[in-house]
Structure formats: structure tokens, C-alpha cells
C-alpha positions as MATLAB code, in Angstrom:
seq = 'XXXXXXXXXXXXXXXXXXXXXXXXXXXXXXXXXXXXXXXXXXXXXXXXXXXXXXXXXXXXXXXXXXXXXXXXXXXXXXXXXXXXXXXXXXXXXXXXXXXXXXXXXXXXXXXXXXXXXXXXXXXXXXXXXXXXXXXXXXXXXXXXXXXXXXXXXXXXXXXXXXXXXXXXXXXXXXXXXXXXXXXXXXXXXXXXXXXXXXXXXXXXXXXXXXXXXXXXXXXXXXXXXXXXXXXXXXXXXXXXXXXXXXXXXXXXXXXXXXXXXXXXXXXXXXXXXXXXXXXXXXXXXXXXXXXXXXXXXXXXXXXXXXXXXXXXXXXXXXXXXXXXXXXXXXXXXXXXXXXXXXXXXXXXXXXXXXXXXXXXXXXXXXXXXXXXXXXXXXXXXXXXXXXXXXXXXXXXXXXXXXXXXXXXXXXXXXXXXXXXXXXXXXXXXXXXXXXXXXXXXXXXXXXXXXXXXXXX';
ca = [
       0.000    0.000    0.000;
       1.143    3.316   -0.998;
       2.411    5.799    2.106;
      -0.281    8.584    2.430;
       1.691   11.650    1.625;
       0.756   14.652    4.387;
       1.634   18.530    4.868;
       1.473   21.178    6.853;
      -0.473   24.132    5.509;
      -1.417   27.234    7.301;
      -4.836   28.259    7.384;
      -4.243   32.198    7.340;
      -1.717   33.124    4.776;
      -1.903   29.174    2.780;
       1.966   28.809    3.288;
       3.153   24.918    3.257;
       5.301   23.126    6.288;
       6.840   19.995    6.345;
       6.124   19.422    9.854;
       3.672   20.950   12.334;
       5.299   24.260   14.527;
       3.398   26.664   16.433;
       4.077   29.354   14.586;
       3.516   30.139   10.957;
       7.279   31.239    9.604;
       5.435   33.534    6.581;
       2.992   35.456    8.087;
       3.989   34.540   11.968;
       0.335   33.769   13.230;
      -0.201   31.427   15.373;
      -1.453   27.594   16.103;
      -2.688   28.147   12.004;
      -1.186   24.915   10.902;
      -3.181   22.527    9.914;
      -2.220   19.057    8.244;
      -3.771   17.966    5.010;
      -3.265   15.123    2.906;
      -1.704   15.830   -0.815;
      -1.582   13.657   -3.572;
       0.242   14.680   -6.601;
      -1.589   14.251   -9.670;
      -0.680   14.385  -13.671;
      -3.925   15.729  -14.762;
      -4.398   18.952  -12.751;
      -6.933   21.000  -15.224;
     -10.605   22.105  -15.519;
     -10.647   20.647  -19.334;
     -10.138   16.878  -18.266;
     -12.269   14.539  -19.543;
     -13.416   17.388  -21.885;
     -10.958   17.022  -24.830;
     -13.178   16.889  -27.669;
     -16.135   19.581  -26.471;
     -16.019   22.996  -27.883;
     -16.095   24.623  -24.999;
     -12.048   24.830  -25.252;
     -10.818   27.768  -26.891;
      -7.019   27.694  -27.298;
      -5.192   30.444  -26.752;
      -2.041   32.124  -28.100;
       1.120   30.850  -26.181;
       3.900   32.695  -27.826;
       5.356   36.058  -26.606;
       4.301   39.221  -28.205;
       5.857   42.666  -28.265;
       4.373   45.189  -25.945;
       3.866   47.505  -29.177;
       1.785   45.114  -30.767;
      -0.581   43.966  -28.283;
      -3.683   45.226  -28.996;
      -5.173   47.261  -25.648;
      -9.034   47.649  -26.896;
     -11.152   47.406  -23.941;
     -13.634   44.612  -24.836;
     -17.228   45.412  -23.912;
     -18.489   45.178  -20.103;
     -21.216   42.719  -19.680;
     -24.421   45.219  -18.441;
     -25.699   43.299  -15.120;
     -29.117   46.055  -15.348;
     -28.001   46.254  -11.400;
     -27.112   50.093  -11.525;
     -25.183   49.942   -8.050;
     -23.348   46.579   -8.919;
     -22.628   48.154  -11.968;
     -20.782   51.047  -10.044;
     -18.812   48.949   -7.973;
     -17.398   47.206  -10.966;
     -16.697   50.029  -12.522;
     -18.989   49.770  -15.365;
     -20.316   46.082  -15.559;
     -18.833   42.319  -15.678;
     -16.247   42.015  -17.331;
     -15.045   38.768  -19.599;
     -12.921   36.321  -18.567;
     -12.908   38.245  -15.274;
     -13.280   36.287  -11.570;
     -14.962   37.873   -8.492;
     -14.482   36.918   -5.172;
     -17.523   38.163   -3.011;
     -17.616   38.037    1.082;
     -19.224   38.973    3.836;
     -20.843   37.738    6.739;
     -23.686   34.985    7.478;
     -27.028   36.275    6.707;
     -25.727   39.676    5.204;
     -27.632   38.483    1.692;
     -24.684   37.198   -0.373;
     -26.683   34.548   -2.203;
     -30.050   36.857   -2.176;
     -27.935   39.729   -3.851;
     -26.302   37.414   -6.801;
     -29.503   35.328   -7.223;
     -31.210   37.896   -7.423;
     -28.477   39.176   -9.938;
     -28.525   35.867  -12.129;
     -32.409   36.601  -12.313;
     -31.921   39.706  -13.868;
     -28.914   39.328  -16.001;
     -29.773   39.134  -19.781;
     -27.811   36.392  -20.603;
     -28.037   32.657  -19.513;
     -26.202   32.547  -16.324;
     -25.430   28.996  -14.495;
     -26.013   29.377  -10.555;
     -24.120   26.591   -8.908;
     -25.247   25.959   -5.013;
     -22.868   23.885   -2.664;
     -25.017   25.213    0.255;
     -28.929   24.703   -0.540;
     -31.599   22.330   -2.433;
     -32.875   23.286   -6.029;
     -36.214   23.879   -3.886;
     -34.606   26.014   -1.399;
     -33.205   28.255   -4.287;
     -36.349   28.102   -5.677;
     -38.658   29.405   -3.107;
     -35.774   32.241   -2.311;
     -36.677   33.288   -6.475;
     -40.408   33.329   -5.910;
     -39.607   35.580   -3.034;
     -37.626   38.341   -5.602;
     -40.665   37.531   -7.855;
     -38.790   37.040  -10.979;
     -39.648   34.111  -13.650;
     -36.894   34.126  -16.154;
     -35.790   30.746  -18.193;
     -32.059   32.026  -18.770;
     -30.956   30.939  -15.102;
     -30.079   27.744  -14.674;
     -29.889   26.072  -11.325;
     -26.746   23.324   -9.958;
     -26.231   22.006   -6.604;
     -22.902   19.895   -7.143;
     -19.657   20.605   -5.243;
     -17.324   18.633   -7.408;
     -15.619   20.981   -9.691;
     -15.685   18.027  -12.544;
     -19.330   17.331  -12.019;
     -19.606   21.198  -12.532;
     -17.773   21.605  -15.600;
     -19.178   19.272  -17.498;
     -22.068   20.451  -17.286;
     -20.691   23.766  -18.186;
     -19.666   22.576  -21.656;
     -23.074   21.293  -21.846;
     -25.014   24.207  -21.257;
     -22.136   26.956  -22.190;
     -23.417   30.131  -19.932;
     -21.951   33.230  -20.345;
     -21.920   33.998  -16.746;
     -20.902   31.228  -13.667;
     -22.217   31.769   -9.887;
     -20.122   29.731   -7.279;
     -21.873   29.548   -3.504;
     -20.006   29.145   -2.473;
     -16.060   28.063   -2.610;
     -15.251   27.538    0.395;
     -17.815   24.098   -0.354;
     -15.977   22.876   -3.454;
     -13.803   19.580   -3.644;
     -12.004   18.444   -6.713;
     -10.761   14.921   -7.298;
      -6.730   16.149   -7.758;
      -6.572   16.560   -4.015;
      -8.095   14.283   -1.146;
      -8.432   16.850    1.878;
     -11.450   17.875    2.435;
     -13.738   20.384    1.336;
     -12.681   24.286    2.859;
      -9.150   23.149    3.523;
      -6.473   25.368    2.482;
      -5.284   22.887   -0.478;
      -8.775   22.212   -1.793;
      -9.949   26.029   -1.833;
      -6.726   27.107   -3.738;
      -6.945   24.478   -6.284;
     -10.499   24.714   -7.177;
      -9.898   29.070   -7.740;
      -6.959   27.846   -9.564;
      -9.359   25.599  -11.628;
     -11.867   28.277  -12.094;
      -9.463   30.652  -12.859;
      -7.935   28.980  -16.246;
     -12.067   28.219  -17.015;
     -12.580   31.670  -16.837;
      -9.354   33.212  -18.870;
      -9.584   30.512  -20.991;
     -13.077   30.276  -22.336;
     -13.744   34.291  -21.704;
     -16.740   33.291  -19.278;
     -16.809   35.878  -15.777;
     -16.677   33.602  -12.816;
     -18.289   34.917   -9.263;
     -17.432   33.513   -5.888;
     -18.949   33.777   -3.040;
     -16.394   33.636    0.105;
     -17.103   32.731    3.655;
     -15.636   35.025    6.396;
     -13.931   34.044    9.684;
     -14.609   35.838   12.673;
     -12.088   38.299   12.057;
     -13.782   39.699    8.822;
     -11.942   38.328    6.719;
     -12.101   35.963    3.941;
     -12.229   32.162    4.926;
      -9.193   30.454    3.443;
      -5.472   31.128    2.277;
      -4.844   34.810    1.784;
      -3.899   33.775   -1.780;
      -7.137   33.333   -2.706;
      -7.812   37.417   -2.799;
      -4.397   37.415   -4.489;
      -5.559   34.953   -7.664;
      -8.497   36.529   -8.125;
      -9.354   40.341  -10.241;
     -12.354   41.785   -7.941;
     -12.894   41.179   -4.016;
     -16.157   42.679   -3.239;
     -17.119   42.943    0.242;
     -21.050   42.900    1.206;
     -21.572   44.492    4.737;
     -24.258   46.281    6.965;
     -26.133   45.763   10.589;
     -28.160   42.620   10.261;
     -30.773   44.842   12.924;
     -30.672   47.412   10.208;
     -31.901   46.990    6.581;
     -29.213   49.072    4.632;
     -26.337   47.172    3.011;
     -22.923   48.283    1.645;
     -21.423   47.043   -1.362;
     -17.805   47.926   -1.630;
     -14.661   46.842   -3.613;
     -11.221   46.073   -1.477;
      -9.604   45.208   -4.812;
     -10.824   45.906   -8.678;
      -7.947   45.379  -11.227;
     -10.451   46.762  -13.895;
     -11.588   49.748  -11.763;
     -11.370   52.417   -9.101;
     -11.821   50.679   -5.435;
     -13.468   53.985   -4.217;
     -17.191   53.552   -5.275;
     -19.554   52.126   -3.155;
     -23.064   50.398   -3.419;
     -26.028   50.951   -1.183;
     -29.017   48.436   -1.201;
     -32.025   48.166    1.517;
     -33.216   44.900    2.375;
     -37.035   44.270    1.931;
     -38.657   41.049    1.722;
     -38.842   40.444   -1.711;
     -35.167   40.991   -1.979;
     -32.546   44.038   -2.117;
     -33.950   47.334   -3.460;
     -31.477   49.922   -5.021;
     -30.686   52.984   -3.508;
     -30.410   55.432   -5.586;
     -30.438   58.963   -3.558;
     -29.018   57.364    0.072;
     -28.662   60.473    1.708;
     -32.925   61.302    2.047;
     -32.972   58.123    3.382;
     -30.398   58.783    5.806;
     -31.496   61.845    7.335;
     -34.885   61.205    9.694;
     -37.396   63.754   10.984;
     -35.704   66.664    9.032;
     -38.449   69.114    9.648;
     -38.925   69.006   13.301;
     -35.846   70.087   15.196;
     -34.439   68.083   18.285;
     -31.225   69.113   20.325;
     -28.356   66.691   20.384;
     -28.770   66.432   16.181;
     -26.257   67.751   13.320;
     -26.424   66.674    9.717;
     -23.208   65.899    8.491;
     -21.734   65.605    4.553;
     -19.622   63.013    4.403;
     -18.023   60.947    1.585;
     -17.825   57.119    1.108;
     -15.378   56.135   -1.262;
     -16.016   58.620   -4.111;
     -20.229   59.088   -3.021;
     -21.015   61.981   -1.235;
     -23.636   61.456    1.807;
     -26.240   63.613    3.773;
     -26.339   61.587    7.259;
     -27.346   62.565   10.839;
     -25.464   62.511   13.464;
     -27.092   62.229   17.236;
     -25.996   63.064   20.328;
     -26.485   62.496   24.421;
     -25.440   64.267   27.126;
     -26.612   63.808   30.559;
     -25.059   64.220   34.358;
     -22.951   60.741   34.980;
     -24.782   58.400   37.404;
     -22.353   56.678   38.277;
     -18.317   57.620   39.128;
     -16.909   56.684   35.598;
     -18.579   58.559   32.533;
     -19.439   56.485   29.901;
     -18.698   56.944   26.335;
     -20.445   54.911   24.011;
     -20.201   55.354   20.040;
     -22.756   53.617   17.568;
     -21.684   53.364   13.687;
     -18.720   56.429   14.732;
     -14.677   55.729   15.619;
     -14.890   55.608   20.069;
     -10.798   56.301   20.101;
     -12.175   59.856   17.794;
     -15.084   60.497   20.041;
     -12.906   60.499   23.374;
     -10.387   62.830   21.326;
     -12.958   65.323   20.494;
     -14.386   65.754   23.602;
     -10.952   66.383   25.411;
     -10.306   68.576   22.849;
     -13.734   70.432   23.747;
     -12.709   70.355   27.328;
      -9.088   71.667   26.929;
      -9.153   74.062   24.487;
     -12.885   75.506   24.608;
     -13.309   75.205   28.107;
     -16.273   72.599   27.870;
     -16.636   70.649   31.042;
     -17.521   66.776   29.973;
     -15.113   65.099   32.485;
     -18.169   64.379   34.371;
     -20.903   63.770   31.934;
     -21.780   60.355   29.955;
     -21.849   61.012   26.174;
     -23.453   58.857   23.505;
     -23.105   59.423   20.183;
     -25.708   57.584   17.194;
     -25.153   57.663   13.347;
     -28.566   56.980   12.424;
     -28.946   54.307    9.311;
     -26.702   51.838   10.927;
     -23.551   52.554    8.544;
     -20.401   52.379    9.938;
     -18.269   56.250    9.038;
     -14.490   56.806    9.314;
     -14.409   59.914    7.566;
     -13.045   62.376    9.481;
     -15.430   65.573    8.206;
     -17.876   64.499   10.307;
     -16.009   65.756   13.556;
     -17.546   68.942   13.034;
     -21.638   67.303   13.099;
     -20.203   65.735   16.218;
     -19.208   68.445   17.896;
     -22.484   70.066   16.999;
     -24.046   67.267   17.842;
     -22.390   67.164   21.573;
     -22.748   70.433   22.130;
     -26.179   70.679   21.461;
     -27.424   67.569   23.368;
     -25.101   69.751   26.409;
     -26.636   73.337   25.658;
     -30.139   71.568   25.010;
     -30.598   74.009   21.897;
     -31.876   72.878   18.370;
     -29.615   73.008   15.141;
     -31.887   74.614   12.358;
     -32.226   71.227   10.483;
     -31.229   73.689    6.972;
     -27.594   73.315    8.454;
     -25.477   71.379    7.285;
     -21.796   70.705    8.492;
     -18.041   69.402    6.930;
     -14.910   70.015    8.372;
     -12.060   68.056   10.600;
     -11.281   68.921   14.092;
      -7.529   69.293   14.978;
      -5.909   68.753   18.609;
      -5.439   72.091   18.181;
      -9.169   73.547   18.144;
      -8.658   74.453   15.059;
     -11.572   73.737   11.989;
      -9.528   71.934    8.999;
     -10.601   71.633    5.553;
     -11.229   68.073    3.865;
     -10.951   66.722    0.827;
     -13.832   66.989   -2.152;
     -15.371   69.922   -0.554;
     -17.176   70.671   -4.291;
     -18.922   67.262   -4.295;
     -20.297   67.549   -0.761;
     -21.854   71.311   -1.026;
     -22.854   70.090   -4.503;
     -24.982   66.985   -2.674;
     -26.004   69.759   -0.009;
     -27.544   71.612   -1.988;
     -29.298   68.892   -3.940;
     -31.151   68.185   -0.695;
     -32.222   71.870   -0.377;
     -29.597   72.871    2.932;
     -29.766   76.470    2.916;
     -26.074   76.927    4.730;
     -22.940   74.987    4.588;
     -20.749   75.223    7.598;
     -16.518   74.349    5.911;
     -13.008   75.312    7.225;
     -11.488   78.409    5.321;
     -10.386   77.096    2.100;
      -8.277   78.867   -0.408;
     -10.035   76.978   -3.329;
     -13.080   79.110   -4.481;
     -16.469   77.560   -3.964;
     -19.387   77.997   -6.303;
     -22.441   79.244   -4.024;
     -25.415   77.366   -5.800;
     -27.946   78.082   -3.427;
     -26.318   76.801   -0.212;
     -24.676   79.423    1.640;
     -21.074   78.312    2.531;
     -19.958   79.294    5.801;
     -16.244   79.549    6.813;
     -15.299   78.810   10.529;
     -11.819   78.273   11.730;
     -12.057   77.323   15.550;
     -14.534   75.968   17.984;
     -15.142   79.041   19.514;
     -16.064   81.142   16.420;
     -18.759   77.868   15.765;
     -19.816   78.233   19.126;
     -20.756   82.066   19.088;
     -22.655   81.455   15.468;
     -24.868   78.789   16.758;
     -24.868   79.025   20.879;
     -24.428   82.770   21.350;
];
């Protein structure tokens, strides 16, 4: 009997050992290693078994000068999913493979079946995870009857493309990879080993017959993606699908796009008959604009290259207790405890002894630092117990200093201001002009010149 061959692989960064240790020597995590069987195999290609179908398309092998490559851009594929589209920078793109994560529940598979039932072309939706009927009753739920989807549950990447060179889609749905086994290697199914061979598999499919290929990844309880790190590495896109399971609003963003920017952003809500575009986020964002309430500031804000019209909320009440708390919902705590000892120290503000909660309503998480300014509105008004006119809106960093400083794509945020009918527009001095378009922009360069404008 053949000796079973074994080695050592570590689960976070995929690196191989020859023997266990209790430290990874690439990446230096530890207790990652993990042993796996390996069995070296001749035939180590998607196309096996598959000689003869047409489905092959062979490809040019020889070198070619730079000069004479040609660089056309071949034509997106349109997915009619405006803020997918966005994301990708302008639609699928041939040949091209995806790698989608995010947590349990978030909507992965609900977003990309309900993608495959809109896309115009026949798209093959392959299930590790869930029944034909449990796919099926998910559709009813979007409502959508279409006979260009085609349904799979397999996990065997053979099993899977043969029937791809049966059916020839022009679009393939993996959910997810982390459930895929192929016969070259006899771990088991979301090992390090099996995951990178069957991307590696999917990978030549894709280049090779010009098909886009979308994963969908597991996470671990860190965030991120489930498996060797090399598996964001081999692929083009790594979409990441977040948002407050309590709260309907999802983010679609792009943590790598090697055929666009990485700064755009995708908002859907969650209803139940599936995700709805958002197209105008920021009305949706900002609650009960017309009646005023202390301890509120609307903020402008800017995720990835979308301007947003959000509201911050604030409360500030006498400490109960000896210790003050300071909680922070959807907001940076570290920057909250920063800009209330810079309230204290250099605008005479005494908080020491008060508990402070801060709110960004929506449930979206915000690290962009113009919204210090809302928060200090925010604070100060919850303190003072005096209403913000809700036709202010505010946009500017807070230094340690006290000082107001100015941030970057002022233009776009007065622009999206103004689109929501804010009649003034508090900024830091700026030295680049400003087009007043109906919103009155209002220069302020320390706390204290803020506080005399609205508190006085």
C-alpha cells in the first residue's frame, strides 16, 4: 500500500510546512497549521475529460511585443443592477473572476440570485449550500420568472464543468467556494489545499473560455475571507457585502478591482422580496428633518467617491455613576474620546463628568473624518439643550489644536447639499473658491467662532 503523503499548511496566509510548529514562519500567526493530505496528480486542469467539447478555446502561447498587443477594452457585460454596476466600474467584465464576502445572513446569495435573475444572458447558478427547492422558493420571493438561469447544486468541480460545456453560460455563480472539492486533491472540502486548487481551476475556465466567474467567500470571525490569503491574491475583484443585520441598509464595496477604481460604493435596503437599489441614500439617511431636536447635526460626508447627507445624534446627561461612559454607535470611540478632550481643553467645555453617547442613524459604519464637526455640533447641542436649524449642514475636521480643517472633495459635498435643499454649509477656510449654488457656505476656523454662530 502506498504511504499517504501529508503537509502542513497554514490556514491564514496558505503557506506549506513539512512538519507541524506553532508558529507560521510567513505570516507569523499562530497555532494556524493545519495538516492535510496531498496527492500529486498528472492531470491537474478544468478541461479533463473534456478534450473533444467545444467549450475549449485555445489560446495564443507565444510572446508578443508590448507595441503590438492590442489594448481595446472589450465590452463590459451590463448586469441592469445600476449599483453593482458602479462597484465594478462599469459592468462584468469577460474572462474576469470575483471573489464576493461577507458575513452569514448579510444576503450574499439573495444579492447574486437575485443578480442571475436579472442578467440578460443565460447565467449557471451553482449551489454547494442549498436544495434546487430552497433556491427556488428564495426566487419566488424576488418575484422574478426568467428561463435564462439555470440552477446546480454539485460541489465537485468536474461534475460542474461538465455540465458547463453542456449548457455553455456566459456567466458562472459559485456559492459558495469555500464548499468545493475536486478529485486532484483528497483533503477535504474548505481546507487550504482544496480552496486554492479549485480558484486555480476556475481561474484557467474563466481566462480561458472568456466566461466571468463569481465567488462567493465565507468570512472568519475576524472579517476576513475564509481560506489562504492567496485566494484574494488569484483573483481580479474582491467585493465585500456588509451592513447591521438589525438594520436593513447594506454596503457594497470593492477592497480590490484590477479593472476599476476601489473607491465607489453600493447601497441596497433589504425588503422582503429581496434588495432594493438605492439610488439617492442620503434622504434616506437623514430622519425627521423638519422638526428640530437638540443633540442632532447633519453631516456631509463621503464614502469612497459618493457623497452622503447623514445625521449625526448626540447624548449628554449628568454621569450616574463615578466613571462617565462613552459609548459610540456606527462612529470611531478612540475619535469620540479625542474630540471631547479637545472640547474640554481648548474651549473650556466641562464633559469630564458627563456620559456622552453618540448615534449615526442608518446603521452605517463612518471613518471619515469631516464628520467631527456634526459631532461636535451634535455634543454640544445635546449639552446646551438648543436645536440646530435642520437647513444646516456641516463638513470640516477637528484638529488637537481647536482648530476647523478643511477636507478633501469639498465641491462634491456642497454640490450633494444643496441637492437636498440645505440652505447653509458650515466648511473650514479654504483657499479653493467655492461655487455658491444656493447653499450658503460658511467659513469657521475654531470651535469658539462655531460656538458664538450657533450658541451665542
Amino acid at each position: 500500500m502506498a504511504k499517504v503523503k501529508t503537509t502542513f499548511y497554514c490556514q491564514n496566509c496558505g503557506a506549506q510546512h513539512s512538519r507541524w510548529q506553532g508558529q507560521c514562519n510567513t505570516c507569523k500567526e499562530w497555532n494556524t497549521l493545519v495538516e492535510e493530505i496531498v496527492e500529486k496528480s498528472n492531470q491537474k486542469d478544468w478541461k479533463d475529460g473534456l478534450e473533444d467539447n467545444p467549450v475549449q478555446r485555445k489560446r495564443t502561447q507565444t510572446p508578443q511585443r508590448i507595441s503590438q498587443i492590442d489594448a481595446t477594452e472589450s465590452p463590459r457585460m451590463d448586469t441592469t443592477n445600476a449599483e453593482f454596476n458602479r462597484v465594478l466600474g462599469g459592468g462584468l467584465v469577460p474572462g474576469s473572476v470575483t471573489l464576493l464576502g461577507g458575513e452569514p445572513g448579510i444576503g450574499k446569495s439573495t444579492l447574486l440570485l437575485q443578480l442571475c435573475l436579472n442578467l440578460p444572458f443565460k447565467t449557471l447558478y451553482v449551489s454547494g449550500e442549498e436544495s434546487a427547492q430552497q433556491i427556488k422558493m428564495r426566487a419566488e420571493r424576488i418575484k422574478k420568472e426568467v428561463d435564462n438561469c439555470y440552477i446546480l447544486t454539485e460541489t465537485k468541480t468536474q461534475n460542474i464543468f461538465r455540465q458547463v460545456a453542456d449548457n455553455q453560460p456566459n456567466a458562472l455563480i459559485i456559492d459558495s467556494i469555500q464548499t468545493l472539492q475536486t478529485d486532484h486533491i483528497e483533503s477535504t472540502a474548505g481546507s487550504v489545499s482544496q480552496i486554492r486548487e479549485c480558484t486555480g481551476e476556475l481561474i484557467k475556465f474563466a481566462k480561458e473560455t472568456n466566461t466571468p466567474v463569481i465567488l462567493i467567500g465565507h468570512i472568519t470571525k475576524d472579517g476576513n475571507i475564509a481560506g489562504p490569503k492567496v485566494l484574494e491574491h488569484m483573483v481580479d475583484t474582491v467585493l465585500q457585502f456588509e451592513g447591521d443585520r438589525n438594520h436593513t441598509y447594506r454596503i457594497l464595496r470593492a477592497l480590490k478591482n484590477r479593472f476599476g477604481s476601489t473607491h465607489e460604493i453600493g447601497i441596497y435596503e433589504m425588503l422582503g422580496h429581496g434588495l432594493r437599489e438605492v439610488t439617492n441614500p442620503s434622504e434616506l439617511l437623514i430622519s425627521q428633518r423638519g422638526s428640530n431636536l437638540s443633540g442632532t447635526a447633519i453631516a456631509a460626508t463621503m464614502e469612497g467617491m459618493r457623497p452622503l447627507i447623514i445625521e449625526v445624534q448626540a447624548l449628554v446627561s449628568t454621569a450616574v455613576y463615578g466613571t462617565p461612559q462613552r459609548s459610540a454607535t456606527g462612529y470611531n470611540l478612540k475619535r469620540l474620546n479625542m474630540i471631547l478632550a479637545v472640547l474640554e481643553k481648548r474651549a473650556g467645555f466641562k464633559l469630564g463628568q458627563k456620559d456622552v453617547f453618540l448615534n449615526i442613524t442608518g446603521g452605517i459604519n463612518v471613518d471619515d473624518p469631516a464628520i467631527d464637526l456634526a459631532v461636535v455640533v451634535a455634543v454640544l447641542s445635546s449639552n446646551f439643550d438648543i436645536e440646530i436649524s435642520s437647513q444646516h449642514c456641516f463638513s470640516a475636521e477637528i484638529g488637537l489644536g481647536g482648530e476647523i480643517r478643511p477636507v478633501s472633495r469639498l465641491e462634491q459635498r456642497v454640490n450633494e447639499a444643496t441637492k437636498l435643499g440645505f440652505e447653509k454649509i458650515f466648511v473650514a477656510p479654504s483657499k479653493s473658491a467655492l461655487s455658491d449654488k444656493g447653499t450658503q457656505i460658511q467659513p469657521v476656523s475654531r470651535i469658539e467662532e462655531l460656538v458664538k454662530y450657533l450658541f451665542a
